[in-house]
CSV table of C-alpha atoms and ligand atoms in Angstrom, one decimal:
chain,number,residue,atom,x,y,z
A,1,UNK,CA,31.0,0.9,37.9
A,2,UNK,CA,31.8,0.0,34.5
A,3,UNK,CA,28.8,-0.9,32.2
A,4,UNK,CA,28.0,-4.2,30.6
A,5,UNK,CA,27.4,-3.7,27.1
A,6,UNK,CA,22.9,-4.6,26.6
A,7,UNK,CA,21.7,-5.1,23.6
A,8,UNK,CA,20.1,-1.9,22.0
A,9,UNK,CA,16.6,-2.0,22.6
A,10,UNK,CA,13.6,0.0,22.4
A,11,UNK,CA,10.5,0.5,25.1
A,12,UNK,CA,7.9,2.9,25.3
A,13,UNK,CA,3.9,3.4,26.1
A,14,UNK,CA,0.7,5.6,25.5
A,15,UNK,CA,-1.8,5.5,28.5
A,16,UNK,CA,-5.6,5.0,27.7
A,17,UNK,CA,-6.9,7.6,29.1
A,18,UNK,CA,-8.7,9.7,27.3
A,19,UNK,CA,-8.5,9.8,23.5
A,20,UNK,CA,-5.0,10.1,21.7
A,21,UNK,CA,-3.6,13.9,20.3
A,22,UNK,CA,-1.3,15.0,17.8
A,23,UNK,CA,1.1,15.4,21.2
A,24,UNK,CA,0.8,11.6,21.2
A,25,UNK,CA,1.5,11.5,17.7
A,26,UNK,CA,4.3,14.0,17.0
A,27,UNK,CA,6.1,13.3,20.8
A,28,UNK,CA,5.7,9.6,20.3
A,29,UNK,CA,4.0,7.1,18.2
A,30,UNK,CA,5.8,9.0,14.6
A,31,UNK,CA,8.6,8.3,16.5
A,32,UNK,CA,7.8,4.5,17.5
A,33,UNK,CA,7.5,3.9,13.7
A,34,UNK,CA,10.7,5.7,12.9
A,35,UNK,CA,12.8,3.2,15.2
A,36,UNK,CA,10.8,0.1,13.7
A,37,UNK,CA,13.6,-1.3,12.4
A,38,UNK,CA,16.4,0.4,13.7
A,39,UNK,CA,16.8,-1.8,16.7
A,40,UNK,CA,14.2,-4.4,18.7
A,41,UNK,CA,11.3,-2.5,19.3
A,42,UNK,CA,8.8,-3.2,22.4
A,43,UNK,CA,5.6,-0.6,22.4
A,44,UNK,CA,2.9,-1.2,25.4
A,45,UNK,CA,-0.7,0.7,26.0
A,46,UNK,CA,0.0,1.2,29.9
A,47,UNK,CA,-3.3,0.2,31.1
A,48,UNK,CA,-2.0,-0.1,34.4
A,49,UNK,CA,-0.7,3.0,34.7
A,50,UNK,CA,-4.2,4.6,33.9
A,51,UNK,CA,-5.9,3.4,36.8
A,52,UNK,CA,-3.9,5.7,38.9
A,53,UNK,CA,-6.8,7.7,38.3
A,54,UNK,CA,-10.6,6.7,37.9
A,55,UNK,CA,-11.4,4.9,34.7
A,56,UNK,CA,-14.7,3.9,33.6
A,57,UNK,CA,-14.6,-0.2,33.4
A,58,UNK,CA,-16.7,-0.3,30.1
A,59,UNK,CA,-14.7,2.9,28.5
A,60,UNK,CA,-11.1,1.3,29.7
A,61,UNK,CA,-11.3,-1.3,27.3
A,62,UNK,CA,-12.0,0.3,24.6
A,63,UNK,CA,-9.6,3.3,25.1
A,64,UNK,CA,-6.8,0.6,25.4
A,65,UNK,CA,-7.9,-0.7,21.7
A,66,UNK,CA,-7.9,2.9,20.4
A,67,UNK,CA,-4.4,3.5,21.7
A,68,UNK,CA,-3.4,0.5,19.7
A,69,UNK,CA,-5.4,1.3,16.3
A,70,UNK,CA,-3.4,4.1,16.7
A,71,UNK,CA,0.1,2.3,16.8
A,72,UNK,CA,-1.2,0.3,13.9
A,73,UNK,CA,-3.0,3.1,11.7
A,74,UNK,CA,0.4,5.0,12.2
A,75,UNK,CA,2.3,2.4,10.9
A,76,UNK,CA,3.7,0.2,13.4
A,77,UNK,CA,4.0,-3.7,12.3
A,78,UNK,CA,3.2,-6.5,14.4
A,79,UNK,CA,5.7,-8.6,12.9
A,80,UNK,CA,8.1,-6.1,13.4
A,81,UNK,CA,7.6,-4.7,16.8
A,82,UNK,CA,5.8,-6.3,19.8
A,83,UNK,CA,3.0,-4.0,20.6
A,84,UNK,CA,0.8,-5.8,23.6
A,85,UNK,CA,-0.9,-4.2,27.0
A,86,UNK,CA,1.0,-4.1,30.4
A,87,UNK,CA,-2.1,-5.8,32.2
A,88,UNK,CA,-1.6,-8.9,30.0
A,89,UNK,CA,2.2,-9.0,31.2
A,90,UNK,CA,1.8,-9.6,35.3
A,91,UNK,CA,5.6,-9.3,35.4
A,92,UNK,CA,5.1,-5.5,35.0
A,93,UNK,CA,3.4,-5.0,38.9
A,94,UNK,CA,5.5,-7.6,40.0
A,95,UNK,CA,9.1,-5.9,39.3
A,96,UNK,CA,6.9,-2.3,40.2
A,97,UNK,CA,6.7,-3.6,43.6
A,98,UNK,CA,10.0,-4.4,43.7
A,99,UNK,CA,11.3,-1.1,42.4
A,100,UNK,CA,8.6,0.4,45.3
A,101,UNK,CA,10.9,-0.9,47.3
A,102,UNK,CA,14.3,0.6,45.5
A,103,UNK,CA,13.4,4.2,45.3
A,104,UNK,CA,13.1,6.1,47.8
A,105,UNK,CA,9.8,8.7,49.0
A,106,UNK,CA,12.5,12.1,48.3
A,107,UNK,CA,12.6,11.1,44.8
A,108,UNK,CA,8.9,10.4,44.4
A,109,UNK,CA,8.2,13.9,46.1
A,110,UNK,CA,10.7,15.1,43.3
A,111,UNK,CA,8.2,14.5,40.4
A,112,UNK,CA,6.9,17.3,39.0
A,113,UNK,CA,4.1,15.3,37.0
A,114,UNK,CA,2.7,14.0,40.3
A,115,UNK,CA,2.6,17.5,41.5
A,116,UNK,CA,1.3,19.2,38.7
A,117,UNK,CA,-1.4,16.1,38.8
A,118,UNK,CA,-1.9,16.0,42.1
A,119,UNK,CA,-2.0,20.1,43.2
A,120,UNK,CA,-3.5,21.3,46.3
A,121,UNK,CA,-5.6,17.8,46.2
A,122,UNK,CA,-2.4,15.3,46.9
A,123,UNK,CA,-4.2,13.8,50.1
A,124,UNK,CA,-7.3,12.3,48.4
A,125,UNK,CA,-5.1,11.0,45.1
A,126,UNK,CA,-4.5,6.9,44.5
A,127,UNK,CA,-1.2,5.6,46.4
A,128,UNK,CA,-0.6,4.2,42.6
A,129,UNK,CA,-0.2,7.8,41.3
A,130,UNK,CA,2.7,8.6,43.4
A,131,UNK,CA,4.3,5.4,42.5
A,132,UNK,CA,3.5,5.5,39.1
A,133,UNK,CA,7.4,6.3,38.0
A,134,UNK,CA,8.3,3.4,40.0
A,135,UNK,CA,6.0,1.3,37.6
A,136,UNK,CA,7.4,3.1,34.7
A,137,UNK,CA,10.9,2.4,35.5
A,138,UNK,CA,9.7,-1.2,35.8
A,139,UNK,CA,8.0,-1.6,32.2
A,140,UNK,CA,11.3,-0.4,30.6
A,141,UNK,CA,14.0,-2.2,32.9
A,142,UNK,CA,11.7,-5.6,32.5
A,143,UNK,CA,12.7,-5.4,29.2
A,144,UNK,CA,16.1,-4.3,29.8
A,145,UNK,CA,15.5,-1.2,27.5
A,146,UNK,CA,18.8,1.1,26.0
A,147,UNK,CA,16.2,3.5,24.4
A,148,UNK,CA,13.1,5.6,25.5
A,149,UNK,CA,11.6,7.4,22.8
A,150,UNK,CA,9.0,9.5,24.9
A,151,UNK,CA,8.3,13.7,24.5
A,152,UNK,CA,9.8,16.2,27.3
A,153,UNK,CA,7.5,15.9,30.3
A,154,UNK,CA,8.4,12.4,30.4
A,155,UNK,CA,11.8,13.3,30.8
A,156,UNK,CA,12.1,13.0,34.9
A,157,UNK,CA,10.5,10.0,35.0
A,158,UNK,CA,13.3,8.4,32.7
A,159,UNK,CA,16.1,10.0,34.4
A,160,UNK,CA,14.2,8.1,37.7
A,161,UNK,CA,14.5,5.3,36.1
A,162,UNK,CA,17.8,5.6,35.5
A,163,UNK,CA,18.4,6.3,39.4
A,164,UNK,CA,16.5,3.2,40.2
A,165,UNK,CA,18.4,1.4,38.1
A,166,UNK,CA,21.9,2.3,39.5
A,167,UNK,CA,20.8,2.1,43.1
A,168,UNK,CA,19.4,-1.2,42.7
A,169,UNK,CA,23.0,-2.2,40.6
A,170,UNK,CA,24.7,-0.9,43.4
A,171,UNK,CA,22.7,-2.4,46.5
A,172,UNK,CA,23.2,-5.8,45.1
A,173,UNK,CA,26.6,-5.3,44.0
A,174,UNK,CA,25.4,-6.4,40.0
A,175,UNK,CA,25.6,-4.5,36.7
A,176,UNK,CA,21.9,-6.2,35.7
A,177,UNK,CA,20.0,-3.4,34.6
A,178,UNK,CA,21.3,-0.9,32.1
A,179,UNK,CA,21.0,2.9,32.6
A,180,UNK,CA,18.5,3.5,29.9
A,181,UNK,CA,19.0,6.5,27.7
A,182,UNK,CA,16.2,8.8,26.8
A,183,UNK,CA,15.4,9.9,23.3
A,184,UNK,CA,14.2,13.1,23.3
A,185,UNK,CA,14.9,14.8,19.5
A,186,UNK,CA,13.3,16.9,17.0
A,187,UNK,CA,11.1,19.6,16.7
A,188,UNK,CA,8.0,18.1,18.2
A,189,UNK,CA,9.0,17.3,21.6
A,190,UNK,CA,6.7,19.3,23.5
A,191,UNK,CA,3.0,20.5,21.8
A,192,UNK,CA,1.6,22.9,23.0
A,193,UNK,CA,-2.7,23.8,23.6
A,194,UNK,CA,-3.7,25.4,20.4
A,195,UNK,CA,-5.1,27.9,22.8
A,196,UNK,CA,-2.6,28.8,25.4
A,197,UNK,CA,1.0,28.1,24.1
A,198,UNK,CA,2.1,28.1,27.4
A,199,UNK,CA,-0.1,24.6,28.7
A,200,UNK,CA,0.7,21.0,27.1
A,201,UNK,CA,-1.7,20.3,24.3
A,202,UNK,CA,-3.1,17.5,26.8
A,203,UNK,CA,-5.7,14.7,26.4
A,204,UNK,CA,-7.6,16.0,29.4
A,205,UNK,CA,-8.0,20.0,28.5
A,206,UNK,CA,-11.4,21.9,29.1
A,207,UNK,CA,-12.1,22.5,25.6
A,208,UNK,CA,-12.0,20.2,22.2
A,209,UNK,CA,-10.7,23.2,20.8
A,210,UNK,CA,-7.3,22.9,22.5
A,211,UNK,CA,-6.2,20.1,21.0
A,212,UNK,CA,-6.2,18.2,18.1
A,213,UNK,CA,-7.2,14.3,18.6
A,214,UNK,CA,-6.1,11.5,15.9
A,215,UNK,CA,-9.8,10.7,16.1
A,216,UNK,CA,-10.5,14.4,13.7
A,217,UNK,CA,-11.8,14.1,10.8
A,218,UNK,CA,-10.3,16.0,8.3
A,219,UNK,CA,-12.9,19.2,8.1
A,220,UNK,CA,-12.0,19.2,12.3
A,221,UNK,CA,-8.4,19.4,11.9
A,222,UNK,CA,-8.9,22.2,9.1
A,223,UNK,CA,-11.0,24.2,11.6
A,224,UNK,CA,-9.1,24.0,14.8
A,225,UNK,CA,-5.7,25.4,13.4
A,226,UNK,CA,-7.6,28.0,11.4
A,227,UNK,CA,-8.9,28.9,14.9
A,228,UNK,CA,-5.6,28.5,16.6
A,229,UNK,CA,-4.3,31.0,18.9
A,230,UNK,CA,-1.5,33.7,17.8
A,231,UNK,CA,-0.3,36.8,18.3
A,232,UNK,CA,-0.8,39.6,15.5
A,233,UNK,CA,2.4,39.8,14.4
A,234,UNK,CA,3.6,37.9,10.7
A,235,UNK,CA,6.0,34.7,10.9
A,236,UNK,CA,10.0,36.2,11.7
A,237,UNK,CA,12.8,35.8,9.2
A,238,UNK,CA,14.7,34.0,11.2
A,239,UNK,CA,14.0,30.8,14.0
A,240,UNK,CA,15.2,32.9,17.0
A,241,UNK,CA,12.2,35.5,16.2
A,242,UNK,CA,10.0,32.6,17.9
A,243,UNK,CA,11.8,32.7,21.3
A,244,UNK,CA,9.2,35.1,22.7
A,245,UNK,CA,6.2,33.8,20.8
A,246,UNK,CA,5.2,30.5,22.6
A,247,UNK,CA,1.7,30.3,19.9
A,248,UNK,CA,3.7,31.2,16.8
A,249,UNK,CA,6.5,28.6,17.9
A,250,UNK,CA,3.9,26.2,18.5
A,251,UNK,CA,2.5,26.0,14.9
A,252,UNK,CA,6.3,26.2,13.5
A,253,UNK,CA,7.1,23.2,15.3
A,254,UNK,CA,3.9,21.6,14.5
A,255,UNK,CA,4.7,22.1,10.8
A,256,UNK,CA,8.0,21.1,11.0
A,257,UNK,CA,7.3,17.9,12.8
A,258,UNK,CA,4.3,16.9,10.6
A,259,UNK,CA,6.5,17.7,7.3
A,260,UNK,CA,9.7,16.1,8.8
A,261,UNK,CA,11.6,19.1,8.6
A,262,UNK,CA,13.2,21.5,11.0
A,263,UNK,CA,11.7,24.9,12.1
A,264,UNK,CA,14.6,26.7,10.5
A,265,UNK,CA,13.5,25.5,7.3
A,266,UNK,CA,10.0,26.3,7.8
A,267,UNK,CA,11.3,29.7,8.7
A,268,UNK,CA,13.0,29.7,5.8
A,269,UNK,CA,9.9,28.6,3.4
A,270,UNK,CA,7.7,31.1,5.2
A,271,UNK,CA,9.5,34.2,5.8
A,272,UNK,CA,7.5,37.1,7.2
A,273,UNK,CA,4.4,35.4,6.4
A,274,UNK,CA,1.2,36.5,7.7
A,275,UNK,CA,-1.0,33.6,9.3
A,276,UNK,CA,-3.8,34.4,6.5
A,277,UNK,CA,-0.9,32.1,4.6
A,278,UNK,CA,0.8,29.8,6.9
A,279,UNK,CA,-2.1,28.8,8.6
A,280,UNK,CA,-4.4,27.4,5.9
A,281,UNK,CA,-0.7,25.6,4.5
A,282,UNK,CA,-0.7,24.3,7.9
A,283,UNK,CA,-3.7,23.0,8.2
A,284,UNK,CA,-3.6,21.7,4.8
A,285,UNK,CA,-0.4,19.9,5.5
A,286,UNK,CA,-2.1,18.7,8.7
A,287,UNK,CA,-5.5,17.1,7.0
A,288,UNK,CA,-2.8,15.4,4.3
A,289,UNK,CA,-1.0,13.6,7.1
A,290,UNK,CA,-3.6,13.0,9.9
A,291,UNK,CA,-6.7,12.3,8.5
A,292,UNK,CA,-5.5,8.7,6.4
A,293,UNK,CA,-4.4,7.9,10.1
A,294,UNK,CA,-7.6,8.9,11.5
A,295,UNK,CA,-9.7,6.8,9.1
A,296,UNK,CA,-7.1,4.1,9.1
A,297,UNK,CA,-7.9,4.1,13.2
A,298,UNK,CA,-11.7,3.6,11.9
A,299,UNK,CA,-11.1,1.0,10.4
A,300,UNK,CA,-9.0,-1.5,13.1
A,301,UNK,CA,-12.0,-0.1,15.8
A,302,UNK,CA,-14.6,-1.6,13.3
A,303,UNK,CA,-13.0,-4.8,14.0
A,304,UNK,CA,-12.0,-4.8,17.9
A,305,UNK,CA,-11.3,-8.7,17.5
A,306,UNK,CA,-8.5,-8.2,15.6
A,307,UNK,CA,-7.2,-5.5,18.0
A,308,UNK,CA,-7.2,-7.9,21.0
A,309,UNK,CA,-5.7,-11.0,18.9
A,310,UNK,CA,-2.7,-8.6,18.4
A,311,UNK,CA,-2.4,-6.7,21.7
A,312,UNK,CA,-2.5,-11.0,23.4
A,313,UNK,CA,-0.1,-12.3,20.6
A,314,UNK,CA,2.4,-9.5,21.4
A,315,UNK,CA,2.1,-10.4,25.4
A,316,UNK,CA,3.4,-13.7,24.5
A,317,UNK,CA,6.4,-12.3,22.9
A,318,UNK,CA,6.2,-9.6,26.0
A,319,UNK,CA,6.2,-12.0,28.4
A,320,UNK,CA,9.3,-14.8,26.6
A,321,UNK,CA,11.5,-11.5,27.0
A,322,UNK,CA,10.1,-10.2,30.9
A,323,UNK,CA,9.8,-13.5,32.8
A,324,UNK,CA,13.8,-14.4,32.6
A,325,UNK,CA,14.5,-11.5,33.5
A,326,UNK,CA,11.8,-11.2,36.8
A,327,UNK,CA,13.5,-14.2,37.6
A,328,UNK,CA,16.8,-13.4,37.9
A,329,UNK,CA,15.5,-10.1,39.6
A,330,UNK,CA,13.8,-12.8,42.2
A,331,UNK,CA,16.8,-14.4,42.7
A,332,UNK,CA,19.7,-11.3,43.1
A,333,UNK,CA,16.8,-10.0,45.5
A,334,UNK,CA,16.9,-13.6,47.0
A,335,UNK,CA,13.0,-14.1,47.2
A,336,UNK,CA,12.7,-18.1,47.3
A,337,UNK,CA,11.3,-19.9,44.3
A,338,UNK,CA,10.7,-23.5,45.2
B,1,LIG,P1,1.4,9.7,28.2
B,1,LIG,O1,0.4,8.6,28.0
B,1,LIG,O2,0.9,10.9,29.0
B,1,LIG,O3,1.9,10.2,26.8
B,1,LIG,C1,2.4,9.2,25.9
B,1,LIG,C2,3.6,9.8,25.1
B,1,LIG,O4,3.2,11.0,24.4
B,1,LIG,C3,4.1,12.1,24.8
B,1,LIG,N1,3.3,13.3,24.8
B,1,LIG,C4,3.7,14.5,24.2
B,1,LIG,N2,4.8,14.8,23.4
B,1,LIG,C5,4.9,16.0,23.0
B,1,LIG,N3,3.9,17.0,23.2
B,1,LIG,C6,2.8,16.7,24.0
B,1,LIG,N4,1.9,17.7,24.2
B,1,LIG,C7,2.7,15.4,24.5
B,1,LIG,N5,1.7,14.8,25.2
B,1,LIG,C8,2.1,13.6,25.4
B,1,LIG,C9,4.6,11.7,26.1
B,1,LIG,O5,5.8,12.4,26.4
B,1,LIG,C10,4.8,10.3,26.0
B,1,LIG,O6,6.0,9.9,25.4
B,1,LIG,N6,4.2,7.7,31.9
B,1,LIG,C11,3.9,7.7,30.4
B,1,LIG,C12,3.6,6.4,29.9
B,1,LIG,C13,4.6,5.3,30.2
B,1,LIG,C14,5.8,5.1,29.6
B,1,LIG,C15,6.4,3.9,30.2
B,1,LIG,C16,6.5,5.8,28.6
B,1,LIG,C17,4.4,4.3,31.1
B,1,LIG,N7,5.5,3.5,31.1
B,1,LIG,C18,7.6,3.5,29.9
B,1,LIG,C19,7.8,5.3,28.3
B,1,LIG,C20,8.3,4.1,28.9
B,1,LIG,C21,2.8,8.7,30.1
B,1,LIG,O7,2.0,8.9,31.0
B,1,LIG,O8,2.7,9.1,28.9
């Protein structure tokens, strides 16, 4: 089938649940304010998604406004992309159940996420965890999305959506939803725990020491990646010296993707170094770029008003764009509207 030609446009979300890392920083929201701009740019805090497992009531709220101080400390504009929460967009369940109904159980069981979630424990997990890709193919095809900016364990789920996507093109002989493309570039695409470079630096880890969170304050930051993980030996001279060296690799990339460069030119800046050096440049580097984010965070949670009149004035814009296009889903799928 031939494509129609979409309009570019951007989608992508941050769950609240559980406080936001520098994995969530580097993997995503630097890259949400990098395509401000560039193209129409739609940026959700996926409430609905983090029910799939227990939230506190009380804690969900507030973990949904700190996802989107952090969209605002980092530098995304309301007036120039719509940031909102799904929950406030009913459209988002409505085309999920719909899209339930589109894929099929073989691909669910092909998620590794859910897996890896799930473990030996997959008969007591929520029904909504397993279709949770079915949901996320649904926030970005509501929107008829081109571009999803998300880091590499999100991968699968895109390509899901793309599958979703074509089957539902092809069962109802239409080209109406585009086969979204994922971005996945740069050197901070997967970040690793600060100590075991072969786990995700996740929001859920055992210790605070695994992670970094954009709620640190700088003397936090300093002290975690001087306490970081690594093997003895000094920095290599050249990138492909990393290949075996998952810790080492990890703070390369770290640096790279704080300072904007590549980790063949932090190679090249740091050649043979010993960590007594890089590490205290790193963490330097770190503190100069995270910590006016962190306090700029403090400052929109002081005022949680403000928060909430942005998050419901970008569901009205949400919602002008997603209720067309639910509608014309309604009516390929021929449910009756009277
Ligand atoms: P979530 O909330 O787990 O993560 C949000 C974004 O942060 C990226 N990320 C990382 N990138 C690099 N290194 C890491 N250690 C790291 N940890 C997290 C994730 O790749 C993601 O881009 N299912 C999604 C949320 C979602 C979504 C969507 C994304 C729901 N609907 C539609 C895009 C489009 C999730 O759980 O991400």
């Amino acid at each position: 089938m031939t494509q129609t030609t979409f309009t570019p446009r951007v989608f992508s979300g941050i769950k609240p649940s559980g406080g936001l890392t520098l994995g969530n920083y580097l993997g995503a929201i630097k890259r949400f304010v990098g395509m401000q701009g560039q193209m129409e740019t739609i940026y959700c805090v996926v409430d609905m998604h983090a029910i799939t497992v227990w939230q506190d009531p009380k804690e969900l709220a507030n973990m949904t406004r700190e996802v989107a101080a952090g969209y605002l400390a980092a530098g995304l504009d309301p007036s120039q992309s719509i940031l909102f929460n799904q929950s406030q967009v009913s459209a988002h369940a409505e085309l999920g159940w719909i899209f339930n109904c589109v894929a099929r159980v073989g691909w669910m069981n092909r998620m590794t996420q859910f897996k890896d979630k799930a473990g030996s424990n997959a008969e007591k997990v929520s029904l909504g965890l397993y279709a949770y890709p079915a949901l996320m193919a649904a926030d970005i095809l509501l929107y008829h999305a081109t571009h999803v900016p998300v880091g590499e364990d999100q991968k699968q789920h895109v390509e899901l959506t793309r599958d979703i996507a074509s089957k539902f093109n092809h069962d109802f002989k239409t080209e109406f939803f585009p086969l979204t493309t994922p971005v996945i570039e740069g050197p901070a695409m997967r970040i690793m725990n600060l100590r075991d470079g072969t786990k995700k630096m996740s929001k859920s880890g055992e210790s605070d020491m695994e992670r970094i969170n954009m709620t640190d304050d700088a003397d936090t930051i300093a002290k975690k990646f001087k306490k970081a993980k690594t093997d003895p030996a000094p920095l290599p001279e050249t990138v492909e010296g990393l290949s075996d060296r998952p810790e080492a690799r990890n703070l390369v990339e770290i640096y790279a993707a704080l300072n904007d460069m590549t980790a063949e030119a932090v190679i090249a800046e740091y050649p043979g170094a010993g960590w007594g050096t890089f590490k205290p440049a790193l963490a330097d580097l770190a503190v100069a770029k995270l910590a006016p984010i962190s306090e700029e965070m403090a400052r929109f949670m002081a005022d949680p008003a403000e928060i909430d009149r942005i998050l419901g004035a970008g569901a009205v814009k949400a919602r002008a764009i997603a209720e067309p296009i639910l509608r014309q889903t309604y009516d390929i799928v021929g449910l009756l509207r009277s």
